Coordinates of C-alpha atoms in Angstrom, one line a residue:
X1 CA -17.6 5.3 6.7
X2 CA -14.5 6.6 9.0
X3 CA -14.0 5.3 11.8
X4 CA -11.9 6.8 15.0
X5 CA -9.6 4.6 15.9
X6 CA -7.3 4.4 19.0
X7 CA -3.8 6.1 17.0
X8 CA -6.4 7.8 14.1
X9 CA -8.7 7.3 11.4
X10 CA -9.5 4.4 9.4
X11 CA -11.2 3.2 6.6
X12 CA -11.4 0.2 3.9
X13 CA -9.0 -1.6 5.8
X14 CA -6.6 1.5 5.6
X15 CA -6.0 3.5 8.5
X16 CA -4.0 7.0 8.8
X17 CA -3.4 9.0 12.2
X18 CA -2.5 13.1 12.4
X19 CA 1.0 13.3 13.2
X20 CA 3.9 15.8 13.0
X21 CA 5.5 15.2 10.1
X22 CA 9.5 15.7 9.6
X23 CA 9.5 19.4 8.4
X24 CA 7.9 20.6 11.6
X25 CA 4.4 20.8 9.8
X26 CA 0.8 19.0 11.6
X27 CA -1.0 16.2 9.5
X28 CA -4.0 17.1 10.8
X29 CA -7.1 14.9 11.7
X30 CA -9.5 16.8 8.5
X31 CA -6.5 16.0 6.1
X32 CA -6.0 12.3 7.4
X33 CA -9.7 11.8 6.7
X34 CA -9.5 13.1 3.5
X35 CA -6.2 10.1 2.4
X36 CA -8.5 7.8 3.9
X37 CA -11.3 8.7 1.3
X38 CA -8.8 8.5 -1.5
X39 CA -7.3 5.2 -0.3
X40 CA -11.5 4.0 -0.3
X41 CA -11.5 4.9 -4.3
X42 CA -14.2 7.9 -3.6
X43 CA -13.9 10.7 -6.0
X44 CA -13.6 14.1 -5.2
X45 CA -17.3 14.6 -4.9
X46 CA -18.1 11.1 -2.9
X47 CA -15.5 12.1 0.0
X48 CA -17.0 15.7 0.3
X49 CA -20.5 13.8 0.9
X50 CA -18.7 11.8 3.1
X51 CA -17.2 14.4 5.4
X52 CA -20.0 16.7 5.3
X53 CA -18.3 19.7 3.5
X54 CA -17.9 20.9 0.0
X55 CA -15.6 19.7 -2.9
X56 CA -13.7 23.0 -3.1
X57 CA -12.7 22.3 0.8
X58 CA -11.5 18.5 -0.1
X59 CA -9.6 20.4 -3.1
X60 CA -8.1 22.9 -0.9
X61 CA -7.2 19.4 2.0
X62 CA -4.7 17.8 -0.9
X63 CA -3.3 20.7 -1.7
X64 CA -2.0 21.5 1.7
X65 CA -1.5 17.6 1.5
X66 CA 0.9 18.3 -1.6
X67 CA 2.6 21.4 0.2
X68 CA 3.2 19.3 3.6
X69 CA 4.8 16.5 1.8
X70 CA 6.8 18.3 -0.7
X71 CA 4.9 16.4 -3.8
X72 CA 2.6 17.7 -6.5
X73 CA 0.4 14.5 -7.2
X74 CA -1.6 12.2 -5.9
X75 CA 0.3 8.9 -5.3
X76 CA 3.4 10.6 -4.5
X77 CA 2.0 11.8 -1.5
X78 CA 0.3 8.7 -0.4
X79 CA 3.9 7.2 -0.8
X80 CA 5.7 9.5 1.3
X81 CA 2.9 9.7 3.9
X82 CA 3.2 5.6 3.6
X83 CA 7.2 6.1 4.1
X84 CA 6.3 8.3 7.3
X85 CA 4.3 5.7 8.7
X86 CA 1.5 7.8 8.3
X87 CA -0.7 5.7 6.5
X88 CA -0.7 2.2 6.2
X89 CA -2.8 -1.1 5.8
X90 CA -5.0 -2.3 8.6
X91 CA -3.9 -6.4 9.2
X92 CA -0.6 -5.9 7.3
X93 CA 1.3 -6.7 10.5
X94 CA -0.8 -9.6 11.0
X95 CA 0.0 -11.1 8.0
X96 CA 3.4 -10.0 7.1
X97 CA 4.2 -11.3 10.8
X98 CA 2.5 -14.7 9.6
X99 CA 4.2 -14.5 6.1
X100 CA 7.6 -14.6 7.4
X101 CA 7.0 -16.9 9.9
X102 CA 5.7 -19.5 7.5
X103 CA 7.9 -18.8 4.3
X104 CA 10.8 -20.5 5.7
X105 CA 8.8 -23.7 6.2
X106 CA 7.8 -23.2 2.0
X107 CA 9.7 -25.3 -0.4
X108 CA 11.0 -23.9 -3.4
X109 CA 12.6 -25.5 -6.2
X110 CA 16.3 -25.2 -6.1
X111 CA 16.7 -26.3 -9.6
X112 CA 14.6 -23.3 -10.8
X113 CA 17.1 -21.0 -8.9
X114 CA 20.0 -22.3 -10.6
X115 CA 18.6 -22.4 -14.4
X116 CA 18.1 -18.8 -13.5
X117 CA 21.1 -17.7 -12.6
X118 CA 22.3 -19.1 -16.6
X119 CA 20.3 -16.6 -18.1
X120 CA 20.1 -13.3 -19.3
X121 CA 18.7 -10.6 -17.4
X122 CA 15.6 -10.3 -19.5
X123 CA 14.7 -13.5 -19.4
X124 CA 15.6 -14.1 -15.8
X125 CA 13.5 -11.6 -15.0
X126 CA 10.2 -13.1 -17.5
X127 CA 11.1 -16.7 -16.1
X128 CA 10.5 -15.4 -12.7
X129 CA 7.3 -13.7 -12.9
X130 CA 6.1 -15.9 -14.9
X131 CA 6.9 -19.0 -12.3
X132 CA 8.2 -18.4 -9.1
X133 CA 6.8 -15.5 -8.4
X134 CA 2.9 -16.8 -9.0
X135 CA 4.0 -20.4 -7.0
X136 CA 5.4 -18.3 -4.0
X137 CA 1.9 -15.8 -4.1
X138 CA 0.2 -19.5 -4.4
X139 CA 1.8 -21.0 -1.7
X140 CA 1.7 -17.9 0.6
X141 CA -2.6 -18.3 -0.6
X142 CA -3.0 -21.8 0.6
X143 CA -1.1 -20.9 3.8
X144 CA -3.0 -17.1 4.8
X145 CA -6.1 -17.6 2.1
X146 CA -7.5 -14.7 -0.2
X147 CA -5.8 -12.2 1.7
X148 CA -2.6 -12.7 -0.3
X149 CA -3.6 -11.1 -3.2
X150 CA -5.1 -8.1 -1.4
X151 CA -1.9 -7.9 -0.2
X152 CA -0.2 -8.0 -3.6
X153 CA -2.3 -6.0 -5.3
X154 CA -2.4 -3.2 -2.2
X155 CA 1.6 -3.0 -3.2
X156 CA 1.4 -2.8 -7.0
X157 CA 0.1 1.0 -6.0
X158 CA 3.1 3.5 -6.5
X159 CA 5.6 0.2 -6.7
X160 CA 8.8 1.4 -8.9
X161 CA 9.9 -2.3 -9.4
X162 CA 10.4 -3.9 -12.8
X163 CA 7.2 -6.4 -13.4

């Protein structure tokens, strides 16, 4: 269910808020709702029940979505709403604030760092998402619980880096 919230809308731990964006045009409150049902994982259908109006009307929402935002698909535009500051995660602040608060205080192996820097690209890059990257997510778990790999997998969506 949306919710109003004091800046905008929210929903499944995601909350969005009408805004002028920078090409002069108006997020507006209808179209923020309608991210917020995508961002939920409700189809096309789902979010039309959800708003009370018809599918054509959620259909006709993303594409003044795509025209506002200069984009023609889906995650695109949740990106570059994201990138406006638009949209974003509900208790990200919270625990990115706690995250690099604590990650100082983590230990990590300085001998792992060095055998990486011997090696190829490839394999630098297989070595450390194979190991370092799962004992930092592991650490970062015992320290803020569960919510770590929310977190992780919340910025797998539209992420252009090499895995």
């Amino acid at each position: 269910m949306i919710e109003r919230t004091a800046e905008g809308y929210a929903r499944a731990k995601w909350e969005c808020r009408p805004m002028k964006l920078p090409n002069g045009r108006n997020l507006t409150p209808t179209e923020a709702r309608t991210v917020l049902c995508r961002m939920g994982g409700l189809s096309q259908k789902e979010a039309a029940q959800e708003m009370h109006c018809s599918k054509s009307n959620i259909v006709q929402m993303w594409q003044s979505i795509y025209f506002k935002t200069s984009t023609s698909d889906v995650v695109l535009a949740i990106n570059s709403l994201m990138d406006l500051g638009a949209l974003h995660r509900l208790g990200l602040i919270l625990i990115m604030s706690f995250t690099w608060l604590t990650l100082p205080a983590l230990q990590i192996d300085a001998d792992a760092d060095i055998e990486l820097s011997r090696r190829t690209r490839t394999s630098r890059r297989t070595r450390t998402t194979s190991r370092t990257r799962n004992t930092r997510l592991d650490d970062i778990e015992k320290l803020v619980g569960d919510a770590v790999y929310d977190l992780y997998n919340g910025s797998d969506f539209g992420a252009s880096y090499a895995a």
